CSV table of N, CA and C in Angstrom, one decimal:
chain,number,residue,atom,x,y,z
A,30,MET,N,6.9,43.6,16.7
A,30,MET,CA,5.5,43.6,16.4
A,30,MET,C,5.2,44.6,15.3
A,31,THR,N,4.5,44.1,14.3
A,31,THR,CA,4.3,45.0,13.1
A,31,THR,C,3.1,46.0,13.4
A,32,ALA,N,3.0,47.0,12.6
A,32,ALA,CA,1.8,47.9,12.8
A,32,ALA,C,0.5,47.2,12.6
A,33,ASN,N,0.5,46.2,11.7
A,33,ASN,CA,-0.7,45.4,11.5
A,33,ASN,C,-1.0,44.6,12.8
A,34,GLY,N,0.0,44.0,13.4
A,34,GLY,CA,-0.2,43.3,14.7
A,34,GLY,C,-0.7,44.2,15.8
A,35,ARG,N,-0.2,45.4,15.9
A,35,ARG,CA,-0.7,46.3,16.9
A,35,ARG,C,-2.1,46.7,16.6
A,36,ALA,N,-2.5,46.9,15.4
A,36,ALA,CA,-3.9,47.2,15.0
A,36,ALA,C,-4.8,46.0,15.4
A,37,GLN,N,-4.3,44.8,15.1
A,37,GLN,CA,-5.2,43.6,15.5
A,37,GLN,C,-5.3,43.5,17.0
A,38,ALA,N,-4.3,43.7,17.7
A,38,ALA,CA,-4.4,43.6,19.2
A,38,ALA,C,-5.4,44.7,19.7
A,39,THR,N,-5.3,45.9,19.1
A,39,THR,CA,-6.2,47.0,19.5
A,39,THR,C,-7.7,46.6,19.2
A,40,GLN,N,-7.9,45.9,18.1
A,40,GLN,CA,-9.3,45.4,17.8
A,40,GLN,C,-9.7,44.3,18.7
A,41,ALA,N,-8.8,43.5,19.2
A,41,ALA,CA,-9.2,42.5,20.2
A,41,ALA,C,-9.5,43.2,21.5
A,42,ALA,N,-8.8,44.2,21.9
A,42,ALA,CA,-9.1,44.9,23.1
A,42,ALA,C,-10.5,45.6,23.0
A,43,ALA,N,-10.8,46.1,21.8
A,43,ALA,CA,-12.1,46.7,21.6
A,43,ALA,C,-13.2,45.6,21.7
A,44,TYR,N,-13.0,44.4,21.3
A,44,TYR,CA,-13.9,43.4,21.4
A,44,TYR,C,-14.2,43.1,22.9
A,45,PHE,N,-13.2,43.0,23.7
A,45,PHE,CA,-13.4,42.7,25.1
A,45,PHE,C,-14.1,43.9,25.8
A,46,ARG,N,-13.8,45.1,25.4
A,46,ARG,CA,-14.4,46.3,26.0
A,46,ARG,C,-15.9,46.4,25.6
A,47,ASP,N,-16.2,46.2,24.3
A,47,ASP,CA,-17.5,46.3,23.8
A,47,ASP,C,-18.4,45.2,24.2
A,48,ALA,N,-17.8,44.0,24.5
A,48,ALA,CA,-18.6,42.9,24.9
A,48,ALA,C,-18.7,42.9,26.5
A,49,HIS,N,-18.1,43.9,27.1
A,49,HIS,CA,-18.2,44.0,28.6
A,49,HIS,C,-17.6,42.8,29.3
A,50,VAL,N,-16.5,42.3,28.7
A,50,VAL,CA,-15.8,41.1,29.3
A,50,VAL,C,-14.8,41.6,30.4
A,51,HIS,N,-15.1,41.2,31.6
A,51,HIS,CA,-14.2,41.6,32.7
A,51,HIS,C,-13.1,40.5,32.8
A,52,LEU,N,-11.8,40.9,32.7
A,52,LEU,CA,-10.7,40.0,32.9
A,52,LEU,C,-10.1,40.1,34.3
A,53,ASP,N,-9.9,39.0,34.9
A,53,ASP,CA,-9.3,39.0,36.3
A,53,ASP,C,-7.8,38.7,36.3
A,54,ALA,N,-7.3,38.0,35.3
A,54,ALA,CA,-5.9,37.7,35.4
A,54,ALA,C,-5.4,37.5,33.9
A,55,ALA,N,-4.1,37.7,33.7
A,55,ALA,CA,-3.5,37.6,32.4
A,55,ALA,C,-2.2,36.9,32.4
A,56,TYR,N,-2.0,36.1,31.3
A,56,TYR,CA,-0.8,35.3,31.2
A,56,TYR,C,-0.4,35.4,29.7
A,57,CYS,N,0.9,35.2,29.4
A,57,CYS,CA,1.3,35.2,28.0
A,57,CYS,C,2.6,34.3,27.9
A,58,SER,N,2.8,34.0,26.6
A,58,SER,CA,4.1,33.3,26.3
A,58,SER,C,5.3,34.3,26.6
A,59,THR,N,6.4,33.7,26.6
A,59,THR,CA,7.6,34.5,26.9
A,59,THR,C,8.1,35.2,25.6
A,60,ALA,N,7.5,35.0,24.5
A,60,ALA,CA,7.8,35.7,23.2
A,60,ALA,C,7.4,37.2,23.4
A,61,GLU,N,8.3,38.0,23.0
A,61,GLU,CA,8.0,39.5,23.2
A,61,GLU,C,6.7,39.9,22.5
A,62,ARG,N,6.4,39.4,21.3
A,62,ARG,CA,5.2,39.8,20.6
A,62,ARG,C,4.0,39.4,21.4
A,63,ALA,N,4.0,38.3,22.2
A,63,ALA,CA,2.9,37.9,23.0
A,63,ALA,C,2.7,38.9,24.1
A,64,SER,N,3.7,39.3,24.8
A,64,SER,CA,3.6,40.3,25.9
A,64,SER,C,3.2,41.7,25.3
A,65,ASP,N,3.7,42.0,24.1
A,65,ASP,CA,3.3,43.3,23.5
A,65,ASP,C,1.8,43.2,23.1
A,66,THR,N,1.3,42.1,22.6
A,66,THR,CA,-0.1,41.9,22.3
A,66,THR,C,-0.9,42.1,23.6
A,67,LEU,N,-0.6,41.4,24.6
A,67,LEU,CA,-1.3,41.4,25.9
A,67,LEU,C,-1.4,42.8,26.4
A,68,ALA,N,-0.3,43.6,26.4
A,68,ALA,CA,-0.3,44.9,26.9
A,68,ALA,C,-1.2,45.9,26.1
A,69,LEU,N,-1.4,45.6,24.9
A,69,LEU,CA,-2.4,46.4,24.1
A,69,LEU,C,-3.8,46.0,24.4
A,70,ILE,N,-4.0,44.8,24.9
A,70,ILE,CA,-5.4,44.3,25.1
A,70,ILE,C,-5.9,44.7,26.5
A,71,THR,N,-5.0,44.7,27.5
A,71,THR,CA,-5.4,45.0,28.9
A,71,THR,C,-4.2,45.6,29.6
A,72,ASP,N,-4.5,46.4,30.7
A,72,ASP,CA,-3.5,46.9,31.5
A,72,ASP,C,-3.3,46.1,32.8
A,73,LEU,N,-3.8,44.9,32.8
A,73,LEU,CA,-3.6,44.0,34.0
A,73,LEU,C,-2.2,43.6,34.1
A,74,PRO,N,-1.7,43.5,35.3
A,74,PRO,CA,-0.3,42.8,35.4
A,74,PRO,C,-0.4,41.4,34.9
A,75,TYR,N,0.7,40.9,34.4
A,75,TYR,CA,0.6,39.6,33.7
A,75,TYR,C,1.9,38.8,34.1
A,76,THR,N,1.7,37.5,33.8
A,76,THR,CA,2.8,36.5,34.1
A,76,THR,C,3.2,35.9,32.7
A,77,ARG,N,4.5,35.9,32.5
A,77,ARG,CA,5.0,35.2,31.2
A,77,ARG,C,5.4,33.8,31.6
A,78,LEU,N,4.9,32.9,30.7
A,78,LEU,CA,5.2,31.4,30.9
A,78,LEU,C,5.8,30.8,29.7
A,79,LYS,N,6.9,30.1,29.9
A,79,LYS,CA,7.6,29.4,28.8
A,79,LYS,C,6.7,28.3,28.2
A,80,GLY,N,5.8,27.7,29.1
A,80,GLY,CA,4.9,26.7,28.6
A,80,GLY,C,3.9,27.1,27.6
A,81,LEU,N,3.7,28.4,27.4
A,81,LEU,CA,2.8,29.0,26.4
A,81,LEU,C,3.4,29.3,25.1
A,82,ARG,N,4.7,29.0,24.9
A,82,ARG,CA,5.4,29.4,23.7
A,82,ARG,C,4.9,28.5,22.5
A,83,GLU,N,5.2,29.0,21.4
A,83,GLU,CA,4.9,28.3,20.1
A,83,GLU,C,5.7,27.0,20.1
A,84,ARG,N,5.3,26.1,19.3
A,84,ARG,CA,6.0,24.8,19.0
A,84,ARG,C,7.5,25.1,18.7
A,85,GLY,N,8.4,24.3,19.2
A,85,GLY,CA,9.8,24.3,18.9
A,85,GLY,C,9.9,23.6,17.6
A,86,PHE,N,10.4,24.3,16.5
A,86,PHE,CA,10.6,23.7,15.2
A,86,PHE,C,12.0,23.2,14.9
A,87,GLY,N,12.9,23.4,15.9
A,87,GLY,CA,14.3,22.9,15.7
A,87,GLY,C,14.9,23.6,14.6
A,88,GLU,N,15.6,22.9,13.7
A,88,GLU,CA,16.3,23.5,12.5
A,88,GLU,C,15.3,24.2,11.6
A,89,PHE,N,14.0,24.0,11.7
A,89,PHE,CA,13.1,24.7,10.8
A,89,PHE,C,12.7,26.0,11.4
A,90,GLU,N,13.1,26.4,12.6
A,90,GLU,CA,12.8,27.7,13.2
A,90,GLU,C,13.2,28.8,12.3
A,91,GLY,N,12.2,29.7,12.1
A,91,GLY,CA,12.4,30.9,11.2
A,91,GLY,C,12.4,30.6,9.7
A,92,GLN,N,12.2,29.4,9.3
A,92,GLN,CA,12.2,29.1,7.9
A,92,GLN,C,10.8,29.3,7.3
A,93,PRO,N,10.7,29.4,6.0
A,93,PRO,CA,9.4,29.7,5.3
A,93,PRO,C,8.3,28.6,5.7
A,94,GLU,N,7.1,29.1,5.8
A,94,GLU,CA,6.0,28.2,6.2
A,94,GLU,C,5.8,27.1,5.2
A,95,TYR,N,6.1,27.3,3.9
A,95,TYR,CA,5.8,26.2,2.9
A,95,TYR,C,6.7,25.0,3.2
A,96,LEU,N,7.7,25.1,4.0
A,96,LEU,CA,8.5,23.9,4.3
A,96,LEU,C,7.8,23.0,5.3
A,97,ASN,N,6.8,23.5,6.0
A,97,ASN,CA,6.0,22.7,7.0
A,97,ASN,C,5.2,21.6,6.3
A,98,PRO,N,5.1,20.4,6.8
A,98,PRO,CA,4.2,19.4,6.2
A,98,PRO,C,2.8,19.8,6.6
A,99,PRO,N,1.8,19.1,6.0
A,99,PRO,CA,0.4,19.3,6.5
A,99,PRO,C,0.2,18.9,7.9
A,100,ARG,N,-0.7,19.6,8.7
A,100,ARG,CA,-1.0,19.2,10.0
A,100,ARG,C,-1.9,17.9,10.0
A,101,PRO,N,-1.9,17.1,11.0
A,101,PRO,CA,-1.0,17.2,12.2
A,101,PRO,C,0.5,16.9,11.8
A,102,TYR,N,1.4,17.5,12.6
A,102,TYR,CA,2.8,17.3,12.3
A,102,TYR,C,3.3,16.0,12.9
A,103,GLY,N,2.7,15.4,13.9
A,103,GLY,CA,3.2,14.2,14.5
A,103,GLY,C,4.5,14.4,15.1
A,104,ASP,N,5.5,13.6,14.6
A,104,ASP,CA,6.9,13.8,15.2
A,104,ASP,C,7.8,14.3,14.1
A,105,PHE,N,7.3,14.9,13.0
A,105,PHE,CA,8.1,15.4,11.9
A,105,PHE,C,9.3,16.2,12.3
A,106,PHE,N,9.1,17.2,13.3
A,106,PHE,CA,10.2,18.1,13.7
A,106,PHE,C,11.2,17.5,14.7
A,107,ALA,N,10.8,16.4,15.3
A,107,ALA,CA,11.7,15.8,16.3
A,107,ALA,C,13.1,15.5,15.8
A,108,PRO,N,13.3,14.9,14.7
A,108,PRO,CA,14.7,14.6,14.2
A,108,PRO,C,15.5,15.8,13.9
A,109,TYR,N,14.8,17.0,13.9
A,109,TYR,CA,15.5,18.2,13.6
A,109,TYR,C,15.7,19.1,14.8
A,110,GLY,N,15.4,18.5,16.0
A,110,GLY,CA,15.5,19.2,17.3
A,110,GLY,C,14.3,19.9,17.7
A,111,GLY,N,13.2,19.6,17.0
A,111,GLY,CA,11.9,20.3,17.4
A,111,GLY,C,11.0,19.4,18.2
A,112,GLU,N,9.8,19.9,18.5
A,112,GLU,CA,8.9,19.1,19.4
A,112,GLU,C,7.9,18.3,18.5
A,113,THR,N,7.4,17.2,19.2
A,113,THR,CA,6.4,16.4,18.6
A,113,THR,C,5.0,17.0,19.0
A,114,ASP,N,4.0,16.6,18.3
A,114,ASP,CA,2.6,17.0,18.7
A,114,ASP,C,2.3,16.7,20.1
A,115,GLU,N,2.7,15.5,20.5
A,115,GLU,CA,2.5,15.1,21.9
A,115,GLU,C,3.2,15.9,22.9
A,116,GLN,N,4.4,16.3,22.6
A,116,GLN,CA,5.2,17.2,23.5
A,116,GLN,C,4.6,18.6,23.6
A,117,VAL,N,4.1,19.2,22.5
A,117,VAL,CA,3.5,20.5,22.5
A,117,VAL,C,2.2,20.4,23.3
A,118,ASP,N,1.4,19.4,23.0
A,118,ASP,CA,0.1,19.2,23.7
A,118,ASP,C,0.4,19.1,25.2
A,119,ALA,N,1.3,18.3,25.6
A,119,ALA,CA,1.6,18.1,27.1
A,119,ALA,C,2.0,19.4,27.7
A,120,ARG,N,2.9,20.1,27.0
A,120,ARG,CA,3.5,21.4,27.5
A,120,ARG,C,2.4,22.5,27.7
A,121,ILE,N,1.6,22.6,26.6
A,121,ILE,CA,0.5,23.7,26.6
A,121,ILE,C,-0.5,23.3,27.7
A,122,THR,N,-1.0,22.1,27.7
A,122,THR,CA,-2.0,21.7,28.7
A,122,THR,C,-1.5,21.8,30.1
A,123,ALA,N,-0.2,21.5,30.4
A,123,ALA,CA,0.3,21.7,31.7
A,123,ALA,C,0.4,23.2,32.1
A,124,ALA,N,0.7,24.0,31.1
A,124,ALA,CA,0.8,25.4,31.4
A,124,ALA,C,-0.6,26.0,31.7
A,125,VAL,N,-1.6,25.6,30.9
A,125,VAL,CA,-3.0,26.1,31.1
A,125,VAL,C,-3.6,25.6,32.4
A,126,GLN,N,-3.3,24.3,32.7
A,126,GLN,CA,-3.8,23.7,33.9
A,126,GLN,C,-3.2,24.5,35.1
A,127,SER,N,-1.9,24.8,35.0
A,127,SER,CA,-1.3,25.5,36.1
A,127,SER,C,-1.9,26.9,36.3
A,128,ILE,N,-2.3,27.5,35.2
A,128,ILE,CA,-2.9,28.8,35.2
A,128,ILE,C,-4.3,28.7,35.9
A,129,VAL,N,-5.1,27.8,35.5
A,129,VAL,CA,-6.5,27.7,36.1
A,129,VAL,C,-6.4,27.2,37.6
A,130,ASP,N,-5.3,26.5,37.9
A,130,ASP,CA,-5.1,26.1,39.3
A,130,ASP,C,-4.7,27.3,40.2
A,131,THR,N,-4.0,28.2,39.6
A,131,THR,CA,-3.5,29.5,40.3
A,131,THR,C,-4.6,30.5,40.4
A,132,ASP,N,-5.5,30.6,39.4
A,132,ASP,CA,-6.6,31.6,39.4
A,132,ASP,C,-7.9,30.9,39.2
A,133,PRO,N,-8.4,30.0,40.1
A,133,PRO,CA,-9.6,29.3,39.9
A,133,PRO,C,-10.8,30.2,39.8
A,134,GLY,N,-11.7,29.9,38.9
A,134,GLY,CA,-13.0,30.6,38.8
A,134,GLY,C,-12.9,32.0,38.3
A,135,GLN,N,-11.8,32.3,37.6
A,135,GLN,CA,-11.5,33.7,37.1
A,135,GLN,C,-11.7,33.7,35.6
A,136,ASN,N,-11.9,34.9,35.1
A,136,ASN,CA,-11.9,35.2,33.6
A,136,ASN,C,-10.4,35.5,33.3
A,137,ILE,N,-9.7,34.6,32.6
A,137,ILE,CA,-8.3,34.7,32.4
A,137,ILE,C,-8.0,34.9,30.9
A,138,LEU,N,-7.2,35.9,30.6
A,138,LEU,CA,-6.7,36.1,29.3
A,138,LEU,C,-5.4,35.4,29.2
A,139,ILE,N,-5.2,34.5,28.2
A,139,ILE,CA,-4.0,33.9,27.9
A,139,ILE,C,-3.6,34.2,26.5
A,140,VAL,N,-2.4,34.8,26.3
A,140,VAL,CA,-2.0,35.1,24.9
A,140,VAL,C,-0.8,34.1,24.6
A,141,SER,N,-1.1,33.3,23.6
A,141,SER,CA,-0.1,32.3,23.1
A,141,SER,C,0.1,32.5,21.6
A,142,HIS,N,0.2,31.4,20.9
A,142,HIS,CA,0.5,31.4,19.5
A,142,HIS,C,-0.5,30.5,18.8
A,143,ALA,N,-0.8,30.8,17.5
A,143,ALA,CA,-1.8,30.0,16.8
A,143,ALA,C,-1.6,28.5,16.8
A,144,GLY,N,-0.3,28.1,16.5
A,144,GLY,CA,0.0,26.7,16.4
A,144,GLY,C,-0.2,26.0,17.8
A,145,ALA,N,0.3,26.6,18.8
A,145,ALA,CA,0.2,26.1,20.2
A,145,ALA,C,-1.3,26.0,20.6
A,146,THR,N,-2.0,27.1,20.3
A,146,THR,CA,-3.4,27.1,20.7
A,146,THR,C,-4.2,26.1,19.9
A,147,MET,N,-3.9,25.9,18.6
A,147,MET,CA,-4.6,24.9,17.8
A,147,MET,C,-4.3,23.5,18.3
A,148,THR,N,-3.1,23.2,18.8
A,148,THR,CA,-2.8,21.9,19.4
A,148,THR,C,-3.6,21.7,20.7
A,149,PHE,N,-3.8,22.7,21.5
A,149,PHE,CA,-4.6,22.7,22.7
A,149,PHE,C,-6.1,22.4,22.3
A,150,MET,N,-6.5,23.1,21.3
A,150,MET,CA,-7.9,23.0,20.8
A,150,MET,C,-8.2,21.6,20.2
A,151,HIS,N,-7.2,21.1,19.5
A,151,HIS,CA,-7.3,19.8,18.9
A,151,HIS,C,-7.5,18.7,20.0
A,152,HIS,N,-6.7,18.9,21.1
A,152,HIS,CA,-6.8,17.9,22.2
A,152,HIS,C,-8.1,18.0,22.9
A,153,TRP,N,-8.5,19.2,23.3
A,153,TRP,CA,-9.6,19.4,24.2
A,153,TRP,C,-11.0,19.5,23.5
A,154,ALA,N,-11.0,20.0,22.3
A,154,ALA,CA,-12.2,20.2,21.6
A,154,ALA,C,-12.4,19.3,20.4
A,155,ASN,N,-11.4,18.4,20.2
A,155,ASN,CA,-11.4,17.5,19.0
A,155,ASN,C,-11.6,18.3,17.7
A,156,LEU,N,-11.0,19.5,17.7
A,156,LEU,CA,-11.2,20.4,16.5
A,156,LEU,C,-10.1,20.0,15.6
A,157,GLY,N,-10.4,19.8,14.3
A,157,GLY,CA,-9.4,19.4,13.4
A,157,GLY,C,-8.5,20.5,13.0
A,158,PHE,N,-7.3,20.1,12.5
A,158,PHE,CA,-6.3,21.1,12.2
A,158,PHE,C,-6.6,21.8,10.9
A,159,GLU,N,-7.6,21.4,10.2
A,159,GLU,CA,-8.0,22.2,9.0
A,159,GLU,C,-8.5,23.5,9.3
A,160,ASN,N,-9.0,23.7,10.5
A,160,ASN,CA,-9.5,25.0,11.0
A,160,ASN,C,-8.3,25.8,11.4
A,161,ARG,N,-8.2,27.0,11.0
A,161,ARG,CA,-7.1,27.9,11.4
A,161,ARG,C,-7.5,29.0,12.2
A,162,LEU,N,-6.6,29.4,13.1
A,162,LEU,CA,-6.8,30.6,13.9
A,162,LEU,C,-6.0,31.7,13.2
A,163,HIS,N,-6.6,32.9,13.2
A,163,HIS,CA,-5.9,34.1,12.7
A,163,HIS,C,-5.4,34.9,13.9
A,164,ASN,N,-4.5,35.8,13.6
A,164,ASN,CA,-3.9,36.6,14.6
A,164,ASN,C,-5.0,37.3,15.4
A,165,CYS,N,-4.9,37.2,16.7
A,165,CYS,CA,-5.8,37.8,17.7
A,165,CYS,C,-7.3,37.2,17.7
A,166,ASP,N,-7.4,36.1,17.1
A,166,ASP,CA,-8.7,35.3,17.3
A,166,ASP,C,-8.7,34.9,18.7
A,167,ILE,N,-9.9,34.7,19.3
A,167,ILE,CA,-10.1,34.4,20.7
A,167,ILE,C,-10.8,33.1,20.8
A,168,ALA,N,-10.1,32.1,21.5
A,168,ALA,CA,-10.7,30.8,21.7
A,168,ALA,C,-11.2,30.9,23.2
A,169,GLN,N,-12.5,30.8,23.4
A,169,GLN,CA,-13.0,30.9,24.8
A,169,GLN,C,-13.3,29.5,25.3
A,170,PHE,N,-12.7,29.1,26.4
A,170,PHE,CA,-12.9,27.8,27.0
A,170,PHE,C,-13.5,28.0,28.4
A,171,SER,N,-14.2,27.0,28.8
A,171,SER,CA,-14.7,26.8,30.2
A,171,SER,C,-13.8,25.7,30.8
A,172,TYR,N,-13.8,25.7,32.1
A,172,TYR,CA,-13.1,24.6,32.8
A,172,TYR,C,-13.8,24.2,34.0
A,173,ALA,N,-14.0,22.9,34.1
A,173,ALA,CA,-14.6,22.3,35.3
A,173,ALA,C,-14.2,20.8,35.5
A,174,ASP,N,-13.9,20.4,36.7
A,174,ASP,CA,-13.6,19.0,37.0
A,174,ASP,C,-12.5,18.4,36.1
A,175,GLY,N,-11.5,19.2,35.9
A,175,GLY,CA,-10.3,18.7,35.1
A,175,GLY,C,-10.5,18.7,33.6
A,176,VAL,N,-11.6,19.3,33.1
A,176,VAL,CA,-11.9,19.2,31.7
A,176,VAL,C,-12.0,20.6,31.1
A,177,PHE,N,-11.3,20.9,30.0
A,177,PHE,CA,-11.5,22.2,29.3
A,177,PHE,C,-12.5,21.9,28.2
A,178,LYS,N,-13.4,22.9,28.0
A,178,LYS,CA,-14.4,22.8,26.9
A,178,LYS,C,-14.4,24.0,26.1
A,179,LEU,N,-14.3,23.9,24.8
A,179,LEU,CA,-14.4,25.0,23.9
A,179,LEU,C,-15.8,25.6,23.9
A,180,VAL,N,-15.9,26.9,24.2
A,180,VAL,CA,-17.2,27.5,24.3
A,180,VAL,C,-17.5,28.2,22.9
A,181,GLN,N,-16.5,28.9,22.4
A,181,GLN,CA,-16.7,29.5,21.1
A,181,GLN,C,-15.3,30.1,20.6
A,182,ILE,N,-15.3,30.3,19.3
A,182,ILE,CA,-14.1,31.0,18.7
A,182,ILE,C,-14.7,32.3,18.2
A,183,ILE,N,-14.0,33.4,18.7
A,183,ILE,CA,-14.4,34.7,18.3
A,183,ILE,C,-13.4,35.3,17.4
A,184,HIS,N,-13.9,35.8,16.3
A,184,HIS,CA,-13.0,36.4,15.2
A,184,HIS,C,-13.3,38.0,15.3
A,185,PRO,N,-12.6,38.7,16.2
A,185,PRO,CA,-12.9,40.1,16.3
A,185,PRO,C,-12.5,40.9,15.0
A,186,LEU,N,-11.6,40.3,14.2
A,186,LEU,CA,-11.1,41.1,13.1
A,186,LEU,C,-11.9,40.8,11.8
A,187,HIS,N,-12.8,39.8,11.8
A,187,HIS,CA,-13.4,39.4,10.6
A,187,HIS,C,-14.9,39.7,10.6
């Protein structure tokens, strides 16, 4: 995690503190940078879940961003060993559903990745991919009767 990433996570923590947001549970991707981010935001114990990881890009993993086609990706990465949009959506939704089933009625912090989060937002909020999330942006969702609803996007760094 870069110094800039640590500073951004610290600013996100300040947002939660200053807004008096009480967190009851915490989850993150298995990527080390996600758990490092979470640890800078809260001292809650947390669970790492593979289902919260970023999209699998296959042979494009670690390659420059300019090689990516415009969003939505559809099944572009599948022939190269990566995931389709449908696979990412199903994986992320299943992981988040599992989280809310485990901790119903709680304020839950989930630290994932921008692309995975945008796929979830596209599905549940019909938010177009032209909108981008920046590092440590916060997408607040409510959940009731099997439906996730986007409440707001908070940009603590902007």
